[in-house]
N, CA and C atoms as an extended XYZ file, in Angstrom:
360
Properties=species:S:1:pos:R:3:atomname:S:1:resname:S:1:resid:I:1 pbc="F F F"
N       207.538      115.113        3.455 N   MET     1
C       207.325      115.318        4.870 CA  MET     1
C       207.677      114.048        5.625 C   MET     1
N       208.328      114.206        6.756 N   LYS     2
C       208.744      113.064        7.550 CA  LYS     2
C       207.557      112.526        8.341 C   LYS     2
N       207.359      111.219        8.283 N   LEU     3
C       206.234      110.576        8.958 CA  LEU     3
C       206.483      110.521       10.460 C   LEU     3
N       205.496      110.950       11.241 N   ASP     4
C       205.556      110.850       12.694 CA  ASP     4
C       205.150      109.423       13.070 C   ASP     4
N       206.051      108.624       13.653 N   PRO     5
C       205.761      107.209       13.886 CA  PRO     5
C       204.989      106.921       15.175 C   PRO     5
N       204.618      107.938       15.942 N   VAL     6
C       204.005      107.691       17.249 CA  VAL     6
C       202.628      107.037       17.114 C   VAL     6
N       201.725      107.629       16.337 N   PHE     7
C       200.377      107.068       16.230 CA  PHE     7
C       200.374      105.686       15.578 C   PHE     7
N       201.082      105.459       14.455 N   PRO     8
C       201.101      104.103       13.901 CA  PRO     8
C       201.662      103.061       14.869 C   PRO     8
N       202.666      103.428       15.652 N   ALA     9
C       203.213      102.480       16.636 CA  ALA     9
C       202.191      102.194       17.731 C   ALA     9
N       201.461      103.234       18.161 N   PHE    10
C       200.410      103.037       19.157 CA  PHE    10
C       199.326      102.102       18.625 C   PHE    10
N       198.930      102.285       17.370 N   VAL    11
C       197.898      101.425       16.783 CA  VAL    11
C       198.368       99.981       16.742 C   VAL    11
N       199.621       99.747       16.405 N   ASN    12
C       200.146       98.380       16.381 CA  ASN    12
C       200.073       97.745       17.767 C   ASN    12
N       200.481       98.489       18.796 N   ARG    13
C       200.421       97.950       20.160 CA  ARG    13
C       198.977       97.736       20.604 C   ARG    13
N       198.111       98.706       20.334 N   ALA    14
C       196.707       98.584       20.738 CA  ALA    14
C       196.038       97.408       20.031 C   ALA    14
N       196.352       97.198       18.757 N   ASN    15
C       195.739       96.083       18.035 CA  ASN    15
C       196.203       94.737       18.568 C   ASN    15
N       197.438       94.665       19.027 N   ARG    16
C       197.880       93.417       19.667 CA  ARG    16
C       197.060       93.135       20.919 C   ARG    16
N       196.842       94.176       21.723 N   TRP    17
C       196.044       94.006       22.941 CA  TRP    17
C       194.593       93.701       22.621 C   TRP    17
N       194.029       94.360       21.615 N   ILE    18
C       192.642       94.074       21.226 CA  ILE    18
C       192.520       92.620       20.777 C   ILE    18
N       193.491       92.146       20.014 N   ALA    19
C       193.453       90.753       19.555 CA  ALA    19
C       193.521       89.788       20.739 C   ALA    19
N       194.407       90.055       21.695 N   LEU    20
C       194.510       89.185       22.870 CA  LEU    20
C       193.237       89.211       23.707 C   LEU    20
N       192.741       90.408       23.992 N   ILE    21
C       191.519       90.528       24.775 CA  ILE    21
C       190.345       89.930       24.005 C   ILE    21
N       190.299       90.168       22.699 N   GLY    22
C       189.217       89.641       21.874 CA  GLY    22
C       189.187       88.122       21.844 C   GLY    22
N       190.351       87.510       21.681 N   LEU    23
C       190.389       86.048       21.659 CA  LEU    23
C       190.049       85.464       23.025 C   LEU    23
N       190.576       86.068       24.076 N   GLY    24
C       190.261       85.586       25.420 CA  GLY    24
C       188.790       85.772       25.757 C   GLY    24
N       188.242       86.931       25.442 N   GLY    25
C       186.834       87.185       25.709 CA  GLY    25
C       185.919       86.305       24.879 C   GLY    25
N       186.315       86.053       23.641 N   THR    26
C       185.528       85.162       22.788 CA  THR    26
C       185.493       83.760       23.374 C   THR    26
N       186.655       83.270       23.809 N   ALA    27
C       186.717       81.926       24.393 CA  ALA    27
C       185.897       81.846       25.678 C   ALA    27
N       186.021       82.849       26.531 N   ILE    28
C       185.265       82.842       27.790 CA  ILE    28
C       183.771       82.959       27.523 C   ILE    28
N       183.391       83.868       26.610 N   GLY    29
C       181.982       84.024       26.281 CA  GLY    29
C       181.386       82.767       25.671 C   GLY    29
N       182.139       82.139       24.786 N   TRP    30
C       181.672       80.920       24.131 CA  TRP    30
C       181.500       79.807       25.162 C   TRP    30
N       182.484       79.652       26.018 N   TRP    31
C       182.453       78.581       27.004 CA  TRP    31
C       181.378       78.815       28.066 C   TRP    31
N       181.206       80.056       28.502 N   SER    32
C       180.282       80.349       29.589 CA  SER    32
C       178.836       80.515       29.132 C   SER    32
N       178.606       81.214       28.018 N   TRP    33
C       177.238       81.574       27.635 CA  TRP    33
C       176.839       81.078       26.252 C   TRP    33
N       177.714       80.400       25.558 N   GLY    34
C       177.353       79.842       24.260 CA  GLY    34
C       177.997       80.588       23.095 C   GLY    34
N       177.819       80.009       21.925 N   TRP    35
C       178.492       80.534       20.742 CA  TRP    35
C       177.981       81.912       20.354 C   TRP    35
N       176.713       82.233       20.636 N   ALA    36
C       176.166       83.532       20.237 CA  ALA    36
C       176.834       84.663       21.022 C   ALA    36
N       177.093       84.451       22.297 N   MET    37
C       177.764       85.469       23.112 CA  MET    37
C       179.225       85.606       22.684 C   MET    37
N       179.916       84.487       22.502 N   GLY    38
C       181.307       84.534       22.051 CA  GLY    38
C       181.450       85.159       20.678 C   GLY    38
N       180.531       84.832       19.779 N   GLY    39
C       180.568       85.422       18.440 CA  GLY    39
C       180.315       86.921       18.462 C   GLY    39
N       179.387       87.354       19.306 N   GLY    40
C       179.134       88.788       19.444 CA  GLY    40
C       180.352       89.524       19.964 C   GLY    40
N       181.019       88.938       20.968 N   PHE    41
C       182.235       89.547       21.509 CA  PHE    41
C       183.308       89.637       20.429 C   PHE    41
N       183.446       88.584       19.649 N   PHE    42
C       184.446       88.560       18.583 CA  PHE    42
C       184.185       89.662       17.555 C   PHE    42
N       182.931       89.837       17.152 N   VAL    43
C       182.583       90.862       16.161 CA  VAL    43
C       182.871       92.255       16.718 C   VAL    43
N       182.569       92.485       18.002 N   GLY    44
C       182.843       93.783       18.612 CA  GLY    44
C       184.333       94.096       18.656 C   GLY    44
N       185.135       93.117       19.045 N   ALA    45
C       186.586       93.325       19.089 CA  ALA    45
C       187.152       93.500       17.679 C   ALA    45
N       186.644       92.726       16.730 N   LEU    46
C       187.108       92.833       15.353 CA  LEU    46
C       186.790       94.207       14.768 C   LEU    46
N       185.639       94.774       15.132 N   PHE    47
C       185.276       96.109       14.653 CA  PHE    47
C       186.353       97.123       15.044 C   PHE    47
N       186.774       97.108       16.304 N   HIS    48
C       187.771       98.090       16.733 CA  HIS    48
C       189.140       97.811       16.149 C   HIS    48
N       189.481       96.556       15.969 N   LEU    49
C       190.755       96.231       15.349 CA  LEU    49
C       190.803       96.790       13.920 C   LEU    49
N       189.745       96.573       13.166 N   LEU    50
C       189.703       97.075       11.787 CA  LEU    50
C       189.608       98.594       11.744 C   LEU    50
N       188.870       99.193       12.682 N   PHE    51
C       188.758      100.646       12.705 CA  PHE    51
C       190.110      101.298       12.986 C   PHE    51
N       190.867      100.756       13.930 N   LEU    52
C       192.187      101.328       14.210 CA  LEU    52
C       193.134      101.161       13.024 C   LEU    52
N       193.049      100.041       12.329 N   LEU    53
C       193.872       99.877       11.124 CA  LEU    53
C       193.513      100.925       10.078 C   LEU    53
N       192.218      101.185        9.908 N   TYR    54
C       191.791      102.208        8.962 CA  TYR    54
C       192.309      103.586        9.377 C   TYR    54
N       192.213      103.902       10.671 N   MET    55
C       192.716      105.197       11.163 CA  MET    55
C       194.218      105.330       10.916 C   MET    55
N       194.940      104.245       11.128 N   LYS    56
C       196.394      104.284       10.922 CA  LYS    56
C       196.724      104.563        9.453 C   LYS    56
N       196.055      103.883        8.544 N   HIS    57
C       196.343      104.088        7.122 CA  HIS    57
C       195.884      105.468        6.653 C   HIS    57
N       194.789      105.958        7.193 N   ALA    58
C       194.350      107.315        6.856 CA  ALA    58
C       195.368      108.332        7.354 C   ALA    58
N       195.870      108.151        8.576 N   TYR    59
C       196.860      109.061        9.153 CA  TYR    59
C       198.140      109.075        8.315 C   TYR    59
N       198.603      107.900        7.943 N   ILE    60
C       199.822      107.825        7.130 CA  ILE    60
C       199.605      108.523        5.792 C   ILE    60
N       198.432      108.340        5.189 N   GLY    61
C       198.129      109.018        3.923 CA  GLY    61
C       198.114      110.531        4.073 C   GLY    61
N       197.524      111.032        5.161 N   TRP    62
C       197.497      112.481        5.388 CA  TRP    62
C       198.908      113.023        5.590 C   TRP    62
N       199.734      112.276        6.328 N   GLU    63
C       201.120      112.706        6.551 CA  GLU    63
C       201.888      112.747        5.232 C   GLU    63
N       201.697      111.731        4.402 N   LYS    64
C       202.419      111.694        3.129 CA  LYS    64
C       201.982      112.813        2.192 C   LYS    64
N       200.723      113.224        2.295 N   LYS    65
C       200.233      114.325        1.467 CA  LYS    65
C       200.642      115.681        2.017 C   LYS    65
N       201.271      115.692        3.184 N   GLY    66
C       201.755      116.945        3.754 CA  GLY    66
C       200.682      117.771        4.445 C   GLY    66
N       199.633      117.146        4.905 N   LYS    67
C       198.564      117.881        5.591 CA  LYS    67
C       199.067      118.374        6.941 C   LYS    67
N       198.569      119.535        7.379 N   ASP    68
C       199.009      120.089        8.657 CA  ASP    68
C       198.275      119.417        9.817 C   ASP    68
N       198.735      119.698       11.027 N   ALA    69
C       198.187      119.059       12.229 CA  ALA    69
C       196.718      119.415       12.437 C   ALA    69
N       196.323      120.629       12.081 N   GLY    70
C       194.925      121.025       12.225 CA  GLY    70
C       194.004      120.190       11.358 C   GLY    70
N       194.417      119.956       10.120 N   TYR    71
C       193.624      119.135        9.205 CA  TYR    71
C       193.518      117.707        9.730 C   TYR    71
N       194.657      117.154       10.152 N   ILE    72
C       194.659      115.784       10.660 CA  ILE    72
C       193.780      115.681       11.902 C   ILE    72
N       193.829      116.678       12.770 N   GLY    73
C       192.991      116.663       13.964 CA  GLY    73
C       191.511      116.722       13.638 C   GLY    73
N       191.141      117.580       12.696 N   ARG    74
C       189.723      117.676       12.300 CA  ARG    74
C       189.240      116.378       11.662 C   ARG    74
N       190.036      115.821       10.772 N   MET    75
C       189.637      114.590       10.103 CA  MET    75
C       189.588      113.416       11.085 C   MET    75
N       190.539      113.368       11.997 N   GLY    76
C       190.524      112.315       13.009 CA  GLY    76
C       189.303      112.413       13.901 C   GLY    76
N       188.931      113.638       14.280 N   ALA    77
C       187.742      113.825       15.119 CA  ALA    77
C       186.484      113.425       14.360 C   ALA    77
N       186.414      113.738       13.081 N   SER    78
C       185.224      113.349       12.316 CA  SER    78
C       185.161      111.834       12.133 C   SER    78
N       186.316      111.181       12.000 N   LEU    79
C       186.316      109.718       11.931 CA  LEU    79
C       185.850      109.105       13.242 C   LEU    79
N       186.254      109.691       14.356 N   LEU    80
C       185.820      109.170       15.647 CA  LEU    80
C       184.320      109.347       15.844 C   LEU    80
N       183.773      110.463       15.390 N   MET    81
C       182.318      110.648       15.472 CA  MET    81
C       181.605      109.661       14.546 C   MET    81
N       182.164      109.436       13.391 N   GLY    82
C       181.594      108.452       12.476 CA  GLY    82
C       181.625      107.055       13.062 C   GLY    82
N       182.663      106.767       13.848 N   ARG    83
C       182.761      105.457       14.496 CA  ARG    83
C       181.578      105.213       15.408 C   ARG    83
N       181.123      106.235       16.120 N   LEU    84
C       179.985      106.067       17.017 CA  LEU    84
C       178.730      105.670       16.241 C   LEU    84
N       178.509      106.314       15.095 N   PHE    85
C       177.357      105.952       14.276 CA  PHE    85
C       177.501      104.542       13.709 C   PHE    85
N       178.721      104.158       13.336 N   LEU    86
C       178.947      102.799       12.846 CA  LEU    86
C       178.707      101.764       13.937 C   LEU    86
N       179.088      102.080       15.168 N   GLU    87
C       178.844      101.152       16.273 CA  GLU    87
C       177.352      100.951       16.501 C   GLU    87
N       176.578      102.023       16.452 N   VAL    88
C       175.130      101.919       16.622 CA  VAL    88
C       174.526      101.109       15.474 C   VAL    88
N       174.970      101.372       14.250 N   ALA    89
C       174.459      100.632       13.094 CA  ALA    89
C       174.829       99.152       13.189 C   ALA    89
N       176.044       98.859       13.652 N   LEU    90
C       176.470       97.474       13.807 CA  LEU    90
C       175.636       96.771       14.869 C   LEU    90
N       175.390       97.436       15.979 N   ALA    91
C       174.565       96.841       17.036 CA  ALA    91
C       173.148       96.578       16.527 C   ALA    91
N       172.581       97.517       15.782 N   ALA    92
C       171.237       97.321       15.229 CA  ALA    92
C       171.227       96.161       14.240 C   ALA    92
N       172.254       96.069       13.393 N   ALA    93
C       172.321       94.980       12.416 CA  ALA    93
C       172.449       93.628       13.103 C   ALA    93
N       173.276       93.561       14.136 N   VAL    94
C       173.428       92.307       14.881 CA  VAL    94
C       172.111       91.935       15.549 C   VAL    94
N       171.448       92.904       16.124 N   LEU    95
C       170.189       92.648       16.815 CA  LEU    95
C       169.095       92.190       15.853 C   LEU    95
N       169.039       92.796       14.674 N   ILE    96
C       167.941       92.511       13.748 CA  ILE    96
C       168.220       91.287       12.878 C   ILE    96
N       169.428       91.173       12.315 N   TRP    97
C       169.663       90.197       11.264 CA  TRP    97
C       170.548       89.015       11.617 C   TRP    97
N       171.132       88.966       12.796 N   THR    98
C       172.004       87.832       13.110 CA  THR    98
C       171.546       87.152       14.396 C   THR    98
N       171.959       85.909       14.591 N   PRO    99
C       171.646       85.234       15.851 CA  PRO    99
C       172.654       85.550       16.962 C   PRO    99
N       173.626       86.431       16.692 N   LEU   100
C       174.625       86.771       17.703 CA  LEU   100
C       173.982       87.552       18.844 C   LEU   100
N       174.585       87.447       19.995 N   HIS   101
C       174.064       88.127       21.182 CA  HIS   101
C       174.564       89.573       21.192 C   HIS   101
N       173.629       90.529       21.246 N   VAL   102
C       173.995       91.945       21.171 CA  VAL   102
C       174.769       92.379       22.424 C   VAL   102
N       174.529       91.748       23.567 N   ILE   103
C       175.291       92.078       24.778 CA  ILE   103
C       176.756       91.690       24.595 C   ILE   103
N       177.012       90.553       23.968 N   GLY   104
C       178.382       90.156       23.663 CA  GLY   104
C       179.055       91.161       22.737 C   GLY   104
N       178.302       91.651       21.743 N   LEU   105
C       178.840       92.666       20.843 CA  LEU   105
C       179.202       93.935       21.599 C   LEU   105
N       178.308       94.395       22.447 N   LEU   106
C       178.573       95.627       23.198 CA  LEU   106
C       179.761       95.469       24.134 C   LEU   106
N       179.887       94.315       24.755 N   ILE   107
C       181.058       94.071       25.607 CA  ILE   107
C       182.321       94.011       24.752 C   ILE   107
N       182.235       93.401       23.577 N   GLY   108
C       183.381       93.356       22.663 CA  GLY   108
C       183.796       94.734       22.188 C   GLY   108
N       182.822       95.641       22.039 N   LEU   109
C       183.158       97.008       21.636 CA  LEU   109
C       183.921       97.747       22.736 C   LEU   109
N       183.832       97.273       23.948 N   LEU   110
C       184.559       97.901       25.053 CA  LEU   110
C       186.037       97.515       25.104 C   LEU   110
N       186.493       96.635       24.216 N   THR   111
C       187.898       96.212       24.246 CA  THR   111
C       188.862       97.348       23.928 C   THR   111
N       188.395       98.377       23.245 N   LEU   112
C       189.279       99.491       22.900 CA  LEU   112
C       189.800      100.209       24.145 C   LEU   112
N       188.957      100.341       25.159 N   PHE   113
C       189.368      101.065       26.365 CA  PHE   113
C       190.530      100.392       27.090 C   PHE   113
N       190.448       99.107       27.486 N   PRO   114
C       191.616       98.513       28.158 CA  PRO   114
C       192.819       98.372       27.233 C   PRO   114
N       192.567       98.137       25.938 N   ALA   115
C       193.684       97.985       25.007 CA  ALA   115
C       194.460       99.289       24.870 C   ALA   115
N       193.758      100.428       24.841 N   SER   116
C       194.475      101.690       24.705 CA  SER   116
C       195.225      102.040       25.990 C   SER   116
N       194.732      101.629       27.132 N   ILE   117
C       195.471      101.844       28.387 CA  ILE   117
C       196.713      100.953       28.427 C   ILE   117
N       196.545       99.694       28.058 N   LEU   118
C       197.674       98.757       28.092 CA  LEU   118
C       198.721       99.062       27.020 C   LEU   118
N       198.327       99.706       25.940 N   ALA   119
C       199.265       99.994       24.844 CA  ALA   119
C       200.151      101.194       25.138 C   ALA   119
N       199.879      101.949       26.156 N   ARG   120
C       200.677      103.141       26.444 CA  ARG   120
C       201.964      102.778       27.039 C   ARG   120
């Protein structure tokens, strides 16, 4: 089956934007509010960067196995729902076990929205 290059190309562009926004936000957070805020922002941005890489590799694997669009759509939707639970678990872990600022983490998790707009 021929691989559809649209989603992997989008992930590459979005990850570039997430990295830029993440590094800039980390620097601003660190400089303005301290290392805990900058570190939280960095962890939030890194979460989405790694999640998109995982989605890209899962998509490529499904395409290579010849899965139909319905299967890929269902699996992609379940991964996105799982992402929400992972974000909540990550926020709880940061709040309970690390000195990082949870507000910085939550702001860092928002990097996916501007990155996906800029990647289009």
